[in-house]
PDB file of C-alpha atoms in Angstrom:
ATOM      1  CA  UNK Q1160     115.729 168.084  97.771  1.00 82.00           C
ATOM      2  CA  UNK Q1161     118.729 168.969 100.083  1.00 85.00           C
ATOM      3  CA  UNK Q1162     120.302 165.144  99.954  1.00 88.00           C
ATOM      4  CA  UNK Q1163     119.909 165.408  95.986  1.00 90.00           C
ATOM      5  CA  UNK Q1164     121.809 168.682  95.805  1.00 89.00           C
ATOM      6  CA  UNK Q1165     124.556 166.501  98.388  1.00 91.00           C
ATOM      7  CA  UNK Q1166     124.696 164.532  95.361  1.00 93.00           C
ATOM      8  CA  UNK Q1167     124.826 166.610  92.565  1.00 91.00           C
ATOM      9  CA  UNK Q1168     127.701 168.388  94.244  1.00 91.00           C
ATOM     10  CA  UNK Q1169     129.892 165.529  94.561  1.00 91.00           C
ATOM     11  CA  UNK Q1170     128.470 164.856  91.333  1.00 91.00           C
ATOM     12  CA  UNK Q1171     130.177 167.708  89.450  1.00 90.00           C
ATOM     13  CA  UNK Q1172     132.871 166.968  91.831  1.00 89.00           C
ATOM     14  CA  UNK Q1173     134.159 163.773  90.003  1.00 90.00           C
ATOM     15  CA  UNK Q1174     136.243 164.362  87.056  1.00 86.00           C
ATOM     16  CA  UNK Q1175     135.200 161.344  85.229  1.00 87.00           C
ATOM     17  CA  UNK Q1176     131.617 163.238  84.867  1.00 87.00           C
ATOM     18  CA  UNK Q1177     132.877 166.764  85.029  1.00 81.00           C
ATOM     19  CA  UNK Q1178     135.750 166.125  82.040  1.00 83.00           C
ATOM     20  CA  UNK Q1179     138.028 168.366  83.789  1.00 76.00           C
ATOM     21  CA  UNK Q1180     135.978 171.237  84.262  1.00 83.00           C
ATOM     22  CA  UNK Q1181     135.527 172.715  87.554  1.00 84.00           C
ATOM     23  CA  UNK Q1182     131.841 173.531  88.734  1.00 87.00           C
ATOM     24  CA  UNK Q1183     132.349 173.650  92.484  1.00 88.00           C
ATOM     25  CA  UNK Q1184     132.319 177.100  92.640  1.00 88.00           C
ATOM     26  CA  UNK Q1185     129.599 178.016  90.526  1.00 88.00           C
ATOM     27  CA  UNK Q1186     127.725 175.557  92.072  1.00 89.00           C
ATOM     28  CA  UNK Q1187     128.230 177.042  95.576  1.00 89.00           C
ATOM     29  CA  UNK Q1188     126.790 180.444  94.394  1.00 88.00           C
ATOM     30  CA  UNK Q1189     124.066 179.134  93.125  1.00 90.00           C
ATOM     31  CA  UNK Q1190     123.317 176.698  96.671  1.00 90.00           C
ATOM     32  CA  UNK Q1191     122.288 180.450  98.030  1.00 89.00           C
ATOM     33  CA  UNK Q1192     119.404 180.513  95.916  1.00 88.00           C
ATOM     34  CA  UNK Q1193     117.950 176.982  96.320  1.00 88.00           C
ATOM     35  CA  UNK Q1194     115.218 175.814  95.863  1.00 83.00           C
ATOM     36  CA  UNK Q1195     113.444 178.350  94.509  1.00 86.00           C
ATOM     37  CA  UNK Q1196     116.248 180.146  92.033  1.00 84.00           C
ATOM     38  CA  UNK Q1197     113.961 183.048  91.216  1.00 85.00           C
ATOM     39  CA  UNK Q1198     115.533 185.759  93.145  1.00 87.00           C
ATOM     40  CA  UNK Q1199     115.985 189.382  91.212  1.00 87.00           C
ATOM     41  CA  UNK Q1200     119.879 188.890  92.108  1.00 86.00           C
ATOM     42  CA  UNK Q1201     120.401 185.922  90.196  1.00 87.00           C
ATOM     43  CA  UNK Q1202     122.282 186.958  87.157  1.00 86.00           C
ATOM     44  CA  UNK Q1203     124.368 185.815  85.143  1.00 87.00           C
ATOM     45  CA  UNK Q1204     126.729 189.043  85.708  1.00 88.00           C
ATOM     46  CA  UNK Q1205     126.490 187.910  89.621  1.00 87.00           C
ATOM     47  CA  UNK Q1206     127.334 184.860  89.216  1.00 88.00           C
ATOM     48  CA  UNK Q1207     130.134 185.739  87.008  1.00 87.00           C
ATOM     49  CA  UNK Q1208     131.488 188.355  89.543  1.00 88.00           C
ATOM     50  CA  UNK Q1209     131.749 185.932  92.292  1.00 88.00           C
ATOM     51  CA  UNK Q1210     133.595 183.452  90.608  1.00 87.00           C
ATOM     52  CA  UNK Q1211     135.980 185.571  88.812  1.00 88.00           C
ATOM     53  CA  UNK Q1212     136.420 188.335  91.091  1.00 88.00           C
ATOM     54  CA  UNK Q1213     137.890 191.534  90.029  1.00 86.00           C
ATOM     55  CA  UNK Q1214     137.597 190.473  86.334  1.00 89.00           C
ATOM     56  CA  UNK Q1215     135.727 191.800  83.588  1.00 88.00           C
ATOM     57  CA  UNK Q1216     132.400 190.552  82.676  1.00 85.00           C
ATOM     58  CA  UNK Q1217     132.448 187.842  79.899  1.00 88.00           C
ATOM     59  CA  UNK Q1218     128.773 186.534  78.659  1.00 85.00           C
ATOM     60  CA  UNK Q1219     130.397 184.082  76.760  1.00 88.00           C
ATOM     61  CA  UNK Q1220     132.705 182.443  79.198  1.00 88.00           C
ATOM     62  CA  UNK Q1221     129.577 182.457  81.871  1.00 86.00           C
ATOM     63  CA  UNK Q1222     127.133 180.828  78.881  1.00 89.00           C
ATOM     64  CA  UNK Q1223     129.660 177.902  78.572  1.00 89.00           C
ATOM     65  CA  UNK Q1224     129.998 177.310  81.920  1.00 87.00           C
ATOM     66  CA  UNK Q1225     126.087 177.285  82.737  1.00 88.00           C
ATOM     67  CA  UNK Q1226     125.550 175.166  79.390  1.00 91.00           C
ATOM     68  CA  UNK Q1227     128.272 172.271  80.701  1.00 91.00           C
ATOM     69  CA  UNK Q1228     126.493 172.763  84.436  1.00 90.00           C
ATOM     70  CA  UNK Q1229     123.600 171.969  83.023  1.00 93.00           C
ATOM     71  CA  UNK Q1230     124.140 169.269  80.690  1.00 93.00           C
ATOM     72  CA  UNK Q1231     126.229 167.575  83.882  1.00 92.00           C
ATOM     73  CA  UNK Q1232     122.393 168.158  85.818  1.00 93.00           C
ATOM     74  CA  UNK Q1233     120.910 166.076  82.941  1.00 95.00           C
ATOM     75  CA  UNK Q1234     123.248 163.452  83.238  1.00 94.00           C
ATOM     76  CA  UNK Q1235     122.845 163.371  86.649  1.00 94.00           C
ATOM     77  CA  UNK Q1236     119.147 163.420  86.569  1.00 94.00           C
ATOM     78  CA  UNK Q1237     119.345 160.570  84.186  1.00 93.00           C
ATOM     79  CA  UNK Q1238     121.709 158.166  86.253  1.00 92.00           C
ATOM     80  CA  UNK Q1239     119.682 158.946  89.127  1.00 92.00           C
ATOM     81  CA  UNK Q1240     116.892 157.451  87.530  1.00 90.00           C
ATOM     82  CA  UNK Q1241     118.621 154.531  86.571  1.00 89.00           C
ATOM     83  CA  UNK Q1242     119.771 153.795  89.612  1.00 88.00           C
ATOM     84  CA  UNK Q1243     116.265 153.485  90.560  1.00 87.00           C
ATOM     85  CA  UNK Q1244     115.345 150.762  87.583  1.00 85.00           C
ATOM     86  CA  UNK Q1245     117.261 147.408  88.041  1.00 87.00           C
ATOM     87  CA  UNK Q1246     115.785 146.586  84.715  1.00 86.00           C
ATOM     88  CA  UNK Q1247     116.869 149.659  82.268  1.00 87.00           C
ATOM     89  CA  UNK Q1248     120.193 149.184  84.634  1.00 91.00           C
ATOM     90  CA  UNK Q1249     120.839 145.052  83.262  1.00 91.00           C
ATOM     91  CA  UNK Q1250     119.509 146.002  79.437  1.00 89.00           C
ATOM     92  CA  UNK Q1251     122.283 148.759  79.141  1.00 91.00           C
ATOM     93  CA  UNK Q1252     124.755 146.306  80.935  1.00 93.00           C
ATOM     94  CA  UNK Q1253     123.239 143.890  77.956  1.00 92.00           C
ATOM     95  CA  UNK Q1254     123.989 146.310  75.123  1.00 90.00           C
ATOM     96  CA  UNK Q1255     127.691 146.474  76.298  1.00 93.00           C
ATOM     97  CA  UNK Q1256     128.410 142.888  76.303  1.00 91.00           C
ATOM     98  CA  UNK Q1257     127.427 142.584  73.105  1.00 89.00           C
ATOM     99  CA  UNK Q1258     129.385 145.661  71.717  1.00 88.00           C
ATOM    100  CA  UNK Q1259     132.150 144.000  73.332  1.00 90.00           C
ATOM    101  CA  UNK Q1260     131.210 140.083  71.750  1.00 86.00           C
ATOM    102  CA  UNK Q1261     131.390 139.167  75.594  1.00 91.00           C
ATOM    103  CA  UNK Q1262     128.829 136.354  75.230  1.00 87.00           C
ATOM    104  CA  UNK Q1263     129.402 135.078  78.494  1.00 90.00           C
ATOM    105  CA  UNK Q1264     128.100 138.436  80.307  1.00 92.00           C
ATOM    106  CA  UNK Q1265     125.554 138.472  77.593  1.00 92.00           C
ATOM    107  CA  UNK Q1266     124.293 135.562  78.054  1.00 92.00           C
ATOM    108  CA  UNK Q1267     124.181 135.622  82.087  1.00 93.00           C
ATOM    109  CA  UNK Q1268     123.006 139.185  81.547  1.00 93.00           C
ATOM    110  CA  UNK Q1269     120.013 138.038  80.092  1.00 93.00           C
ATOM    111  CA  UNK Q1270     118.708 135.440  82.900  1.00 92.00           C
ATOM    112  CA  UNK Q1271     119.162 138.190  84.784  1.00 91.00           C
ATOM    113  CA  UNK Q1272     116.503 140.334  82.921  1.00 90.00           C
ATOM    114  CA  UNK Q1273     114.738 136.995  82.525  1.00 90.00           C
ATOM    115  CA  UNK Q1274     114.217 136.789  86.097  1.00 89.00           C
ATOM    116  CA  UNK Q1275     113.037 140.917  86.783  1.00 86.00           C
ATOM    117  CA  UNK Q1276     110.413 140.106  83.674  1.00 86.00           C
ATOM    118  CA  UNK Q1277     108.809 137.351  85.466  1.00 84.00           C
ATOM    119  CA  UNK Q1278     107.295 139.085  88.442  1.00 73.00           C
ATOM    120  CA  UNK Q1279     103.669 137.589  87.651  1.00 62.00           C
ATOM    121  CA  UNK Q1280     102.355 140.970  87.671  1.00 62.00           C
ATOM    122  CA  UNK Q1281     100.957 142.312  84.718  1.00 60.00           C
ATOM    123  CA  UNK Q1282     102.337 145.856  83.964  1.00 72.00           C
ATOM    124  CA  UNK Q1283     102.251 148.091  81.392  1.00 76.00           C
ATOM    125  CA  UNK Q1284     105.605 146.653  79.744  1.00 84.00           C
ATOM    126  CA  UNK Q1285     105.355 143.768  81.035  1.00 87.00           C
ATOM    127  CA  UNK Q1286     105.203 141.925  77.407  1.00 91.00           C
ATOM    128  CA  UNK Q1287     107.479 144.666  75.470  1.00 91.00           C
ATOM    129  CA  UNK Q1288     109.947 143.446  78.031  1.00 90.00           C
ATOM    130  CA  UNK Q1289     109.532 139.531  77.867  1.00 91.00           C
ATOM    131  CA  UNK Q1290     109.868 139.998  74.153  1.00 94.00           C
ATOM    132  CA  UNK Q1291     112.875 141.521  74.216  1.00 92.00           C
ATOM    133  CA  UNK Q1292     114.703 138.839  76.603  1.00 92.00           C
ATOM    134  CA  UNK Q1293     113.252 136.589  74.007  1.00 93.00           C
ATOM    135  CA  UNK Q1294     114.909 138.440  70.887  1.00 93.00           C
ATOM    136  CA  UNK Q1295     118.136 138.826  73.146  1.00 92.00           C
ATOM    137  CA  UNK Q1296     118.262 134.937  73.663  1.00 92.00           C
ATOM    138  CA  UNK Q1297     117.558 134.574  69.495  1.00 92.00           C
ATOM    139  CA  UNK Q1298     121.051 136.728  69.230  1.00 89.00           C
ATOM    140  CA  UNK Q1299     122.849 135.003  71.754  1.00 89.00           C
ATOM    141  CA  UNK Q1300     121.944 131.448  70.265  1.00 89.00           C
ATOM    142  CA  UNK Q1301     122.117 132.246  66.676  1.00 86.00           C
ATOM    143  CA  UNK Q1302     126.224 133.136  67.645  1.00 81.00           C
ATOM    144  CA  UNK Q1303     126.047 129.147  68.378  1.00 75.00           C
ATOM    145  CA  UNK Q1304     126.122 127.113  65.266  1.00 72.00           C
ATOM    146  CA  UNK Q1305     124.756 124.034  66.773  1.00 68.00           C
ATOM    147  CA  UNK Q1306     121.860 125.759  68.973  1.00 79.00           C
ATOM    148  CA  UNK Q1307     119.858 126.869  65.885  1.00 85.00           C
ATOM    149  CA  UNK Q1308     116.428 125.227  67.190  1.00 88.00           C
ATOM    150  CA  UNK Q1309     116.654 127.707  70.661  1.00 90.00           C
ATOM    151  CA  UNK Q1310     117.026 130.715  68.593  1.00 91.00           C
ATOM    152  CA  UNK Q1311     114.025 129.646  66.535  1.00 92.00           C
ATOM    153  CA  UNK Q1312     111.924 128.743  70.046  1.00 93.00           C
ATOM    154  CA  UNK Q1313     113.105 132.433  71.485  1.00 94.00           C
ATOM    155  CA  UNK Q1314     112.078 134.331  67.903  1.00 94.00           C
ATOM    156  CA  UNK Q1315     108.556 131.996  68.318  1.00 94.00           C
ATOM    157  CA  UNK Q1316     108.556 133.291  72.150  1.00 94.00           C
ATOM    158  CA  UNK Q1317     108.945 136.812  71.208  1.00 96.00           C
ATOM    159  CA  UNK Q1318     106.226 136.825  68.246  1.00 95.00           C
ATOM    160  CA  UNK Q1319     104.048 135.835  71.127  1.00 93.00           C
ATOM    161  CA  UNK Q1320     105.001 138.316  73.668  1.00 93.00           C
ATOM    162  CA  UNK Q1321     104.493 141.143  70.730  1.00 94.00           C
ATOM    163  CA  UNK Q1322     101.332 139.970  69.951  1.00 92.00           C
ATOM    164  CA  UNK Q1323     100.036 139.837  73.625  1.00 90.00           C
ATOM    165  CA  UNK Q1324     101.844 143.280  73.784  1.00 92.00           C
ATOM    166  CA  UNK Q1325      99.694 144.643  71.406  1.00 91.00           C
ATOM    167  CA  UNK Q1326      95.707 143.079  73.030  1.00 89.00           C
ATOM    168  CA  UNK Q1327      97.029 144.081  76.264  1.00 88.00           C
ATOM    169  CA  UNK Q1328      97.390 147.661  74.868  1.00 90.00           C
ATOM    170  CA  UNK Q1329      94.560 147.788  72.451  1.00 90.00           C
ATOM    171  CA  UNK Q1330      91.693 148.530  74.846  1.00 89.00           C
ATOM    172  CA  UNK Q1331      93.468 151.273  76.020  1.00 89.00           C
ATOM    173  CA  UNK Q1332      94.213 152.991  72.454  1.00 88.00           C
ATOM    174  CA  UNK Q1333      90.970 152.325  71.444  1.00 88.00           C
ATOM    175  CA  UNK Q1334      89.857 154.037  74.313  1.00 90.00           C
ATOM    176  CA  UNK Q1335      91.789 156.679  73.929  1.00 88.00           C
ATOM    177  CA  UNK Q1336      90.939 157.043  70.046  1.00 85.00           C
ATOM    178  CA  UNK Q1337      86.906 156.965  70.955  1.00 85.00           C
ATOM    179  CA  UNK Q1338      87.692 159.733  73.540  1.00 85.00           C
ATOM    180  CA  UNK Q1339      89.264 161.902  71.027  1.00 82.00           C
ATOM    181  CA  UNK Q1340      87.261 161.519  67.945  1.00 80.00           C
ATOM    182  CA  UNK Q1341      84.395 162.180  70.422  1.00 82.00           C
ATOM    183  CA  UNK Q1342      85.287 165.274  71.956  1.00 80.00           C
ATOM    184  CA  UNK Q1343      87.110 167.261  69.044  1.00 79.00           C
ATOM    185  CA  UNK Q1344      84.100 165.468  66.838  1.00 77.00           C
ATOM    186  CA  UNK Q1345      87.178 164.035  64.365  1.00 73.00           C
ATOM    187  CA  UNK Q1346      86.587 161.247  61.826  1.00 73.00           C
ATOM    188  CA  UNK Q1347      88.195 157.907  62.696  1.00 67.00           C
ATOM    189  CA  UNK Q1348      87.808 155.946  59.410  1.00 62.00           C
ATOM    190  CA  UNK Q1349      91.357 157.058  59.148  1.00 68.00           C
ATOM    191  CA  UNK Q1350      92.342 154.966  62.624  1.00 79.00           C
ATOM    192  CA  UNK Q1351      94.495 152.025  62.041  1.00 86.00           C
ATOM    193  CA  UNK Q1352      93.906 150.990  65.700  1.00 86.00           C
ATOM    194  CA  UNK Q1353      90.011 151.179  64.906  1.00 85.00           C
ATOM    195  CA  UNK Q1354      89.653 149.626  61.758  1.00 86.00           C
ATOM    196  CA  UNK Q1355      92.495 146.719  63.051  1.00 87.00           C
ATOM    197  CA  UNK Q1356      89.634 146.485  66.249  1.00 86.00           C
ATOM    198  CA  UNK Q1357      86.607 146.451  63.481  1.00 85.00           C
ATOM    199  CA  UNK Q1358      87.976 144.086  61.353  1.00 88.00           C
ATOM    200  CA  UNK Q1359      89.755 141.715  63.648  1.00 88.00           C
ATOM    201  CA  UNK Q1360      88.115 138.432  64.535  1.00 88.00           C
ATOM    202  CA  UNK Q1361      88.969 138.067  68.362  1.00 86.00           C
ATOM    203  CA  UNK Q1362      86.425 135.347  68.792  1.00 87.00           C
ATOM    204  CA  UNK Q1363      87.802 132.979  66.099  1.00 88.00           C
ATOM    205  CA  UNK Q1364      91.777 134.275  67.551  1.00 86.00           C
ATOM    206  CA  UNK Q1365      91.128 133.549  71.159  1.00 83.00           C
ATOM    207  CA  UNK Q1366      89.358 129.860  70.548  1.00 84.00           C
ATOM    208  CA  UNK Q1367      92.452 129.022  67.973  1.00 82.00           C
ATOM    209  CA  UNK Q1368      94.437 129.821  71.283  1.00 78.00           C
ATOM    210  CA  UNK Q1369      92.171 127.901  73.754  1.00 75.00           C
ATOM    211  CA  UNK Q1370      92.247 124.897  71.076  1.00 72.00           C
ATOM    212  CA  UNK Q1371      96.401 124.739  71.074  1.00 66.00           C
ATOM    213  CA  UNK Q1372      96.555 125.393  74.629  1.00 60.00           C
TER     214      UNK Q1372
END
């Protein structure tokens, strides 16, 4: 879109994301051909021409420049997606206070993820998620000598969470798994997902649950 563009520009603009390189005019030239980018005159001698004019044509220094433009698109594509994710945003946030042994941060950090994980909505990563902030808790208390029994109720927390992980997925592989073997007429004796689903006593599982709840 025209506002992303905006964006990219000032994007390539910054030289904290640029690393000293200058884009802007490259960037320009090729503004005349959005969106599409598919005209005949788009060339890499073109482009070359207009931002070195009167100079001789030089593939190489025109293949660097396009390879750093577009390795600065991907990192903009990918921060712009983060921006959108308050969730991905906190667990990176998460990683670098513990690179940095900033427990405090960590630790606060991780209520905060605690909090966007418990929306009451079941989604697809809903329990990947919970069992992370459960594992994350498990390192933060096992850096705290006398707070051994929370890390073992956060490692018991996320055993749970993977195993709900996994029958909240299962219907779905095993759906997916019938659909296949069906329609390319494969064998699926080989299927761990199937022969876990075959073999698996979900009656006895779910009343050992409903007796300890």
């Amino acid at each position: 879109s025209k506002d992303e563009w905006k964006e990219f520009e000032k994007f390539a603009a910054s030289q904290y994301f640029n690393k000293g390189r200058n884009y802007i005019s490259l960037i320009k030239e090729l503004k005349k051909f959005f969106p599409e980018f598919n005209s005949v005159n788009l060339t890499k001698e073109y482009l070359y021409k207009k931002i070195y004019p009167g100079k001789p044509v030089k593939k190489s220094v025109i293949n660097t420049i396009n390879s750093g433009l577009f390795a600065l698109a991907e990192e903009f594509i990918m921060l712009s997606h983060l921006k959108k994710s308050d969730y991905y945003r906190k667990l990176l946030l998460l990683e670098s206070y513990s690179d940095r042994s900033e427990f405090n941060g960590f630790f606060e950090c991780i209520g905060q993820l605690h909090k966007i994980t418990e929306t009451g909505v079941i989604q697809h990563n809903l329990f990947t998620d919970k069992s992370f902030v459960e594992s994350s808790y498990a390192s933060y208390y096992q850096q705290k000598n006398d707070e051994i029994q929370k890390q073992q109720i956060h490692l018991v927390n996320r055993g749970n969470y993977i195993v709900m992980d996994l029958l909240l997925r299962l219907p779905q592989v095993l759906n997916d798994t019938q659909y296949s073997t069906t329609l390319y007429n494969l064998e699926d004796s080989g299927v761990i997902s199937t022969s876990f689903a075959k073999n698996f006593n979900f009656k006895k599982f779910i009343s050992d649950i409903t007796d300890t709840n």
